[in-house]
Amino acid sequence: MPEAAFVQATIGDSEFDRDTAVTLREPGVYDIDLSAGWTIIGAVNGGYLLAVLGRALADALPHDDPFTVSAHYLTASRPGPAVVRTNIVRTGRTLSTGQASLFQYDEAGNEVERIRVLASYGDLDSLPDDVRTTAKPPAIPPVEQCFGPQDAPAPVPGSSAIADRLLLKLDPSTLGWVLGAPSGKGEMRAWFGLADGRDADPISLLLAVDALPPTAFELGISGWVPTVELTVHVRCRPAPGPLRVSIATRNLAGGFLEEDAEVWDSADRLVAQSRQLARVRLSN
Amino acid sequence: MPEAAFVQATIGDSEFDRDTAVTLREPGVYDIDLSAGWTIIGAVNGGYLLAVLGRALADALPHDDPFTVSAHYLTASRPGPAVVRTNIVRTGRTLSTGQASLFQYDEAGNEVERIRVLASYGDLDSLPDDVRTTAKPPAIPPVEQCFGPQDAPAPVPGSSAIADRLLLKLDPSTLGWVLGAPSGKGEMRAWFGLADGRDADPISLLLAVDALPPTAFELGISGWVPTVELTVHVRCRPAPGPLRVSIATRNLAGGFLEEDAEVWDSADRLVAQSRQLARVRLSN
């Protein structure tokens, strides 16, 4: 018998699209059931949440593509019902700015705010082709020389539901932490895709910037590294094919660190940049 | 006769403090007259505006120090009356999050929104001393080998009121644009202080990250480079003495660029990091 054919999912018809789909309740207000499929241990991944907010704003604003999204993470989200409330701040010819908050419900049914974002949207396809970049794609070995959660002989501690939904292949030179020998350099690099083969689009880039293991692991710090703030700039519509994500931390001080992420597409274009401020527990 | 003594201004009693002071109108609402002293050509400097918003939020929130401030710039501000409207998003033990908008008035007296920010505040003095940073201070020649607007034999084109309020001494290796020979590298570095000698504090760092000439000038692009979004992380209370500011652009594409700024204090601590997304006119 032939093997079961792998049917590649498409943008608009994939697990990621279904799990980030928001339902209009009334103008500017959207319901969603946050999927347990995008959790790390018990917590819903911050990049998945950003994509949910990004979908709601794409519907609410006259422009479709996130250009810059700034998110402040307030309380930890859990799988289950949530509501996104959006406001239009300003609409312009080339850019529109909106605000959105994601809420969940406490035992009494009161809304508890999880994340608040400000975002400016535009039309990536309207931008001129001019590229004058000095940035270079990250040096990552070929994907067959990289390792993902699926390559571990036993389940990796802390691996989680999200691992089944990603095609994440980490550069072995940033995997010392897995063997108990972190490099001491705050770097993490990986090939990145969705497990069902769906290609990247501007909304899935919001996931890509926050889907790798924390750089803190390579600095010898284990445990939870909660995001305080994350801003992403989408700079180009990604070409089909796998992405390369490179994350670097240069300043760990006073119990906080920054994570700077770059996302490169298969055409060697720098398609997204992000920076987040996160807290670390230095006692670990 | 002796020279007139230079009386160094102090934090809390300086031109910068007076020009960023906000007056409580009602709970959460603050009036200010935006000073013409911080303009570049006709436009009010974005860092000065961020400091004004930062002062209002420091008053409105239970914590005093900006840790992360994300600003979306909507319309250009002009000198004159403005109002800052703040909301508390969440208060916590170590961090509080707030939102603020700066409005000015149109001819009919209607409020027009200029900038909206989300910000998380804390107490910098409560942070642990631990520093594990791989970042290095920028290599800038000694201040006496650097050049500011005051060193020009004739007024520098585009120099402006703000130049009189800053002690800005630019690294000559990032000054090619002044001589019509931009380096092609998107870098700008300078010694930075306030002209009246007031030392830096977390609020003035919000000015420091957006006070140098645009890196675009060194990329051979002249003209206006309006900020779309700017996020700053304040990482440490700055020590007394001059600051060093280093700004880099790696990706100019599609009519947008990012500017990444680092601010270092006299004790060689990385005290602030920022990134902004700005628009450029590629036809220049």
mmCIF file of C-alpha atoms in Angstrom, chain B residues 16 20 34 38-40 42-54 69 71-73 75-78 102 114-115 117 162 203-212 224-232 276:
data_model
loop_
_atom_site.group_PDB
_atom_site.id
_atom_site.type_symbol
_atom_site.label_atom_id
_atom_site.label_comp_id
_atom_site.label_asym_id
_atom_site.label_seq_id
_atom_site.Cartn_x
_atom_site.Cartn_y
_atom_site.Cartn_z
ATOM 1 C CA PHE B 16 13.995 69.969 30.472
ATOM 2 C CA THR B 20 8.053 68.510 30.313
ATOM 3 C CA LEU B 34 4.526 72.091 24.326
ATOM 4 C CA TRP B 38 12.498 71.231 21.368
ATOM 5 C CA THR B 39 11.639 71.520 17.689
ATOM 6 C CA ILE B 40 13.515 70.302 14.634
ATOM 7 C CA GLY B 42 8.950 73.133 12.695
ATOM 8 C CA ALA B 43 8.246 69.733 14.237
ATOM 9 C CA VAL B 44 8.298 68.928 17.928
ATOM 10 C CA ASN B 45 10.920 66.246 18.639
ATOM 11 C CA GLY B 46 9.453 62.794 19.206
ATOM 12 C CA GLY B 47 11.714 62.068 22.182
ATOM 13 C CA TYR B 48 10.645 65.245 23.941
ATOM 14 C CA LEU B 49 7.003 64.251 23.382
ATOM 15 C CA LEU B 50 7.720 60.794 24.784
ATOM 16 C CA ALA B 51 9.192 62.417 27.892
ATOM 17 C CA VAL B 52 6.028 64.509 28.324
ATOM 18 C CA LEU B 53 3.876 61.367 28.113
ATOM 19 C CA GLY B 54 6.332 59.636 30.443
ATOM 20 C CA VAL B 69 7.131 52.484 26.637
ATOM 21 C CA ALA B 71 4.489 54.815 21.242
ATOM 22 C CA HIS B 72 2.569 55.028 17.984
ATOM 23 C CA TYR B 73 2.920 58.437 16.346
ATOM 24 C CA THR B 75 -0.063 63.102 13.563
ATOM 25 C CA ALA B 76 2.683 65.727 13.819
ATOM 26 C CA SER B 77 2.720 67.787 17.022
ATOM 27 C CA ARG B 78 3.228 71.550 17.050
ATOM 28 C CA LEU B 102 -1.438 63.254 23.716
ATOM 29 C CA ARG B 114 -0.968 63.049 18.202
ATOM 30 C CA ILE B 115 0.535 60.015 19.940
ATOM 31 C CA VAL B 117 1.428 54.982 24.180
ATOM 32 C CA ILE B 162 16.565 71.692 20.043
ATOM 33 C CA ILE B 203 12.577 60.316 31.861
ATOM 34 C CA SER B 204 15.366 62.088 29.980
ATOM 35 C CA LEU B 205 16.427 58.727 28.495
ATOM 36 C CA LEU B 206 13.123 58.858 26.588
ATOM 37 C CA LEU B 207 14.509 61.990 24.919
ATOM 38 C CA ALA B 208 17.994 60.560 24.414
ATOM 39 C CA VAL B 209 16.860 57.659 22.233
ATOM 40 C CA ASP B 210 15.320 59.978 19.615
ATOM 41 C CA ALA B 211 17.560 63.057 19.624
ATOM 42 C CA LEU B 212 20.345 62.226 17.142
ATOM 43 C CA TRP B 224 12.013 63.921 6.846
ATOM 44 C CA VAL B 225 12.064 60.444 8.428
ATOM 45 C CA PRO B 226 8.849 60.383 10.442
ATOM 46 C CA THR B 227 8.563 57.847 13.251
ATOM 47 C CA VAL B 228 5.649 55.415 12.982
ATOM 48 C CA GLU B 229 6.349 53.502 16.203
ATOM 49 C CA LEU B 230 9.015 53.708 18.882
ATOM 50 C CA THR B 231 9.525 51.394 21.851
ATOM 51 C CA VAL B 232 12.081 52.106 24.537
ATOM 52 C CA GLN B 276 11.690 52.606 16.062
#
